Amino acid sequence: EADIYQTPRYLVIGTGKKITLECSQTMGHDKMYWYQQDPGMELHLIHYSYGVNSTEKGDLSSESTVSRIRTEHFPLTLESARPSHTSQYLCASSESGRTDTQYFGPGTRLTVL
Amino acid sequence: SQQGEEDPQALSIQEGENATMNCSYKTSINNLQWYRQNSGRGLVHLILIRSNEREKHSGRLRVTLDTSKKSSSLLITASRAADTASYFCATAGFQKLVFGTGTRLLVSP
């Protein structure tokens, strides 16, 4: 089991609320990622980071933002949640190197009413 | 985009049968990886095959890679109900890992 954690596991909130999804890893990995995935569908990369103070947008445009102040921590924030943000959010990390094997957290299932 | 396309999208078999999933990609790669995802969970890395390898085994898993055809296959032998999950290929090139569209496998007792 990978040492990467996500909280909360499930979140149901109303439209307009600000939320932060937490992701932490204890493996000392430099690279971290956020994916969005609808049930039974493919993964879409929305943000990634290659180290502290480094963040980039992914392939799928997202209204969320991320920060990387500490190596182990990569939170994702939605300033004003909408029903279209309802999805599963997966966090992953990998160490620098050529294999790029990623280790995933259990995910956060977000429902915006 | 070098996103992998997986085939079939869904596969339903009986316990004890073999399951084969295929992945095609578009550009040069350093390695190709297979991941498994149980319903509602994160992905778990299964096996990695490098671009200079043609076949790799891990337990009941067998992966092949044909770089001339830009394709890979994952074979699960003697499947079990616990193998029911989605399986994703992912290609590692000169940029970040790119995941395929996934194959949903259902193994019935």
Short mmCIF file of C-alpha atoms in Angstrom, two decimals:
data_model
loop_
_atom_site.label_atom_id
_atom_site.label_comp_id
_atom_site.label_asym_id
_atom_site.label_seq_id
_atom_site.Cartn_x
_atom_site.Cartn_y
_atom_site.Cartn_z
CA GLU A 1 0.00 0.00 0.00
CA ALA A 2 1.38 3.38 -1.04
CA ASP A 3 1.97 6.04 1.64
CA ILE A 4 -0.19 8.68 0.06
CA TYR A 5 -3.27 10.00 1.79
CA GLN A 6 -6.28 11.99 0.75
CA THR A 7 -8.90 13.65 2.91
CA PRO A 8 -11.79 13.75 2.99
CA ARG A 9 -12.74 10.50 1.24
CA TYR A 10 -16.26 11.78 0.59
CA LEU A 11 -17.57 15.34 0.55
CA VAL A 12 -21.07 16.62 -0.15
CA ILE A 13 -21.43 20.39 -0.19
CA GLY A 14 -23.67 23.13 -1.52
CA THR A 15 -23.01 25.35 -4.50
CA GLY A 16 -20.77 28.35 -3.85
CA LYS A 17 -18.79 26.84 -0.98
CA LYS A 18 -15.01 27.00 -0.88
CA ILE A 19 -13.37 23.61 -0.44
CA THR A 20 -9.86 22.24 -0.08
CA LEU A 21 -8.99 18.65 -0.86
CA GLU A 22 -5.94 17.47 1.02
CA CYS A 23 -3.20 15.20 -0.31
CA SER A 24 -0.08 14.15 1.57
CA GLN A 25 2.67 11.64 0.85
CA THR A 26 5.42 10.34 3.10
CA MET A 27 7.65 8.90 0.39
CA GLY A 28 9.64 12.08 -0.22
CA HIS A 29 8.56 12.19 -3.86
CA ASP A 30 9.30 15.38 -5.79
CA LYS A 31 6.48 14.98 -8.30
CA MET A 32 2.81 15.17 -7.40
CA TYR A 33 -0.35 15.15 -9.53
CA TRP A 34 -4.10 15.75 -9.37
CA TYR A 35 -6.45 13.86 -11.67
CA GLN A 36 -10.19 14.22 -12.18
CA GLN A 37 -12.15 11.08 -13.05
CA ASP A 38 -15.85 10.54 -13.59
CA PRO A 39 -17.13 7.03 -12.70
CA GLY A 40 -15.97 4.41 -15.16
CA MET A 41 -14.19 6.98 -17.27
CA GLU A 42 -10.62 7.92 -18.12
CA LEU A 43 -8.34 10.01 -15.93
CA HIS A 44 -7.79 13.67 -16.74
CA LEU A 45 -4.68 15.42 -15.42
CA ILE A 46 -5.68 18.81 -14.00
CA HIS A 47 -2.56 19.90 -12.05
CA TYR A 48 0.97 18.72 -11.39
CA SER A 49 4.06 19.80 -9.50
CA TYR A 50 7.69 18.83 -9.93
CA GLY A 51 8.79 20.25 -6.59
CA VAL A 52 8.27 22.91 -3.93
CA ASN A 53 6.92 26.18 -5.35
CA SER A 54 6.41 24.53 -8.74
CA THR A 55 2.86 24.03 -10.08
CA GLU A 56 1.55 23.57 -13.61
CA LYS A 57 -1.86 23.15 -15.19
CA GLY A 58 -2.61 19.80 -16.72
CA ASP A 59 -4.30 18.71 -19.91
CA LEU A 60 -7.86 19.35 -18.70
CA SER A 61 -8.80 22.91 -17.87
CA SER A 62 -9.95 23.22 -14.27
CA GLU A 63 -11.22 26.06 -12.11
CA SER A 64 -9.33 24.62 -9.16
CA THR A 65 -5.96 25.84 -7.90
CA VAL A 66 -3.10 24.06 -6.15
CA SER A 67 -0.11 24.96 -4.03
CA ARG A 68 3.14 23.19 -3.13
CA ILE A 69 4.71 24.80 -0.11
CA ARG A 70 6.05 21.55 1.34
CA THR A 71 7.32 18.49 -0.50
CA GLU A 72 4.83 16.17 1.18
CA HIS A 73 1.71 18.30 0.78
CA PHE A 74 -0.25 19.19 -2.41
CA PRO A 75 -3.71 20.59 -1.61
CA LEU A 76 -6.32 21.42 -4.24
CA THR A 77 -8.77 24.30 -3.70
CA LEU A 78 -12.05 25.22 -5.32
CA GLU A 79 -13.01 28.81 -4.46
CA SER A 80 -16.67 28.39 -5.39
CA ALA A 81 -17.91 24.88 -5.98
CA ARG A 82 -20.51 24.15 -8.65
CA PRO A 83 -22.46 20.99 -9.59
CA SER A 84 -20.17 20.62 -12.64
CA HIS A 85 -17.29 20.00 -10.20
CA THR A 86 -18.94 16.78 -9.02
CA SER A 87 -16.39 14.05 -9.69
CA GLN A 88 -13.70 11.87 -8.15
CA TYR A 89 -10.36 13.57 -7.53
CA LEU A 90 -7.25 11.40 -7.39
CA CYS A 91 -3.87 12.51 -6.08
CA ALA A 92 -0.66 10.75 -7.07
CA SER A 93 3.07 11.10 -6.58
CA SER A 94 6.22 9.80 -8.22
CA GLU A 95 9.93 10.11 -7.63
CA SER A 96 12.21 11.86 -10.10
CA GLY A 97 13.61 9.43 -12.60
CA ARG A 98 12.88 7.82 -15.89
CA THR A 99 10.31 5.19 -14.91
CA ASP A 100 7.78 7.78 -13.67
CA THR A 101 5.79 5.13 -11.80
CA GLN A 102 2.96 6.87 -9.97
CA TYR A 103 1.49 6.00 -6.57
CA PHE A 104 -2.12 6.96 -6.01
CA GLY A 105 -4.14 7.95 -3.00
CA PRO A 106 -7.62 6.48 -2.41
CA GLY A 107 -9.38 9.49 -3.94
CA THR A 108 -11.95 12.05 -2.82
CA ARG A 109 -15.49 11.69 -4.10
CA LEU A 110 -16.91 15.22 -4.36
CA THR A 111 -20.62 15.93 -4.81
CA VAL A 112 -21.77 19.51 -5.22
CA LEU A 113 -25.51 20.02 -4.80
CA SER B 1 -1.18 13.41 -27.81
CA GLN B 2 0.32 10.01 -27.07
CA GLN B 3 -2.72 8.91 -25.05
CA GLY B 4 -3.20 5.17 -25.08
CA GLU B 5 -6.32 3.69 -26.55
CA GLU B 6 -7.42 0.47 -24.92
CA ASP B 7 -9.35 -2.36 -26.38
CA PRO B 8 -11.80 -3.71 -25.50
CA GLN B 9 -13.55 -1.03 -23.45
CA ALA B 10 -15.22 -3.77 -21.41
CA LEU B 11 -14.65 -7.50 -21.02
CA SER B 12 -16.77 -10.08 -19.23
CA ILE B 13 -15.41 -13.59 -18.56
CA GLN B 14 -15.84 -16.55 -16.21
CA GLU B 15 -13.48 -17.43 -13.39
CA GLY B 16 -10.59 -19.54 -14.61
CA GLU B 17 -10.56 -18.02 -18.09
CA ASN B 18 -7.78 -15.79 -19.39
CA ALA B 19 -8.32 -12.06 -19.95
CA THR B 20 -6.44 -10.11 -22.60
CA MET B 21 -6.42 -6.34 -22.88
CA ASN B 22 -4.69 -4.30 -25.56
CA CYS B 23 -3.22 -0.82 -25.57
CA SER B 24 -2.11 1.27 -28.54
CA TYR B 25 -0.20 4.54 -28.37
CA LYS B 26 1.09 7.17 -30.76
CA THR B 27 4.62 8.35 -29.99
CA SER B 28 7.99 7.02 -28.80
CA ILE B 29 8.13 5.83 -25.21
CA ASN B 30 10.67 5.01 -22.50
CA ASN B 31 8.41 2.50 -20.84
CA LEU B 32 4.79 1.37 -20.66
CA GLN B 33 3.01 0.62 -17.40
CA TRP B 34 -0.20 -1.13 -16.45
CA TYR B 35 -2.36 -0.06 -13.52
CA ARG B 36 -5.43 -1.52 -11.86
CA GLN B 37 -8.32 0.42 -10.30
CA ASN B 38 -10.96 -1.13 -8.09
CA SER B 39 -14.29 0.66 -8.11
CA GLY B 40 -14.13 4.00 -6.30
CA ARG B 41 -10.45 3.66 -5.40
CA GLY B 42 -7.10 4.97 -6.60
CA LEU B 43 -4.95 3.23 -9.18
CA VAL B 44 -2.39 0.61 -8.23
CA HIS B 45 0.74 0.00 -10.29
CA LEU B 46 0.92 -3.59 -11.61
CA ILE B 47 3.87 -3.92 -13.96
CA LEU B 48 6.31 -1.88 -16.05
CA ILE B 49 7.91 -2.88 -19.33
CA ARG B 50 10.77 -0.87 -20.81
CA SER B 51 10.97 0.06 -24.47
CA ASN B 52 13.83 -2.39 -25.08
CA GLU B 53 11.88 -5.32 -23.58
CA ARG B 54 9.38 -7.47 -25.46
CA GLU B 55 7.77 -9.50 -22.72
CA LYS B 56 7.53 -9.45 -18.95
CA HIS B 57 5.87 -11.67 -16.36
CA SER B 58 4.68 -11.06 -12.83
CA GLY B 59 2.68 -13.83 -11.17
CA ARG B 60 -0.45 -14.34 -13.29
CA LEU B 61 0.30 -11.26 -15.38
CA ARG B 62 2.05 -11.30 -18.74
CA VAL B 63 2.78 -8.10 -20.62
CA THR B 64 4.05 -7.80 -24.16
CA LEU B 65 5.30 -4.74 -25.97
CA ASP B 66 5.68 -4.23 -29.72
CA THR B 67 7.29 -0.85 -30.30
CA SER B 68 7.10 -1.24 -34.09
CA LYS B 69 3.32 -1.44 -33.84
CA LYS B 70 3.14 0.90 -30.85
CA SER B 71 1.05 -1.58 -28.94
CA SER B 72 1.05 -3.59 -25.73
CA SER B 73 -1.09 -6.33 -24.28
CA LEU B 74 -1.84 -7.43 -20.74
CA LEU B 75 -2.79 -11.06 -20.17
CA ILE B 76 -4.26 -12.18 -16.86
CA THR B 77 -4.24 -15.96 -16.65
CA ALA B 78 -6.64 -18.10 -14.62
CA SER B 79 -8.73 -15.08 -13.67
CA ARG B 80 -10.52 -14.77 -10.34
CA ALA B 81 -13.55 -12.80 -9.25
CA ALA B 82 -11.15 -10.56 -7.31
CA ASP B 83 -9.57 -9.50 -10.63
CA THR B 84 -12.74 -7.53 -11.40
CA ALA B 85 -11.52 -3.96 -11.87
CA SER B 86 -10.57 -1.38 -14.50
CA TYR B 87 -7.16 -1.71 -16.08
CA PHE B 88 -5.24 1.23 -17.53
CA CYS B 89 -2.11 1.37 -19.61
CA ALA B 90 0.17 4.40 -19.22
CA THR B 91 3.02 5.50 -21.44
CA ALA B 92 6.13 7.26 -20.17
CA GLY B 93 7.91 9.31 -22.80
CA PHE B 94 9.85 12.54 -22.59
CA GLN B 95 7.03 14.23 -20.74
CA LYS B 96 4.70 13.15 -17.98
CA LEU B 97 2.97 9.78 -17.81
CA VAL B 98 -0.10 9.57 -20.03
CA PHE B 99 -2.94 7.19 -19.17
CA GLY B 100 -5.12 5.28 -21.59
CA THR B 101 -8.88 5.08 -21.61
CA GLY B 102 -9.09 1.85 -19.61
CA THR B 103 -10.66 -1.59 -19.94
CA ARG B 104 -13.36 -2.64 -17.47
CA LEU B 105 -12.97 -6.32 -16.61
CA LEU B 106 -15.76 -8.31 -14.97
CA VAL B 107 -14.93 -11.82 -13.78
CA SER B 108 -17.98 -13.86 -12.81
CA PRO B 109 -17.78 -16.77 -10.35
#
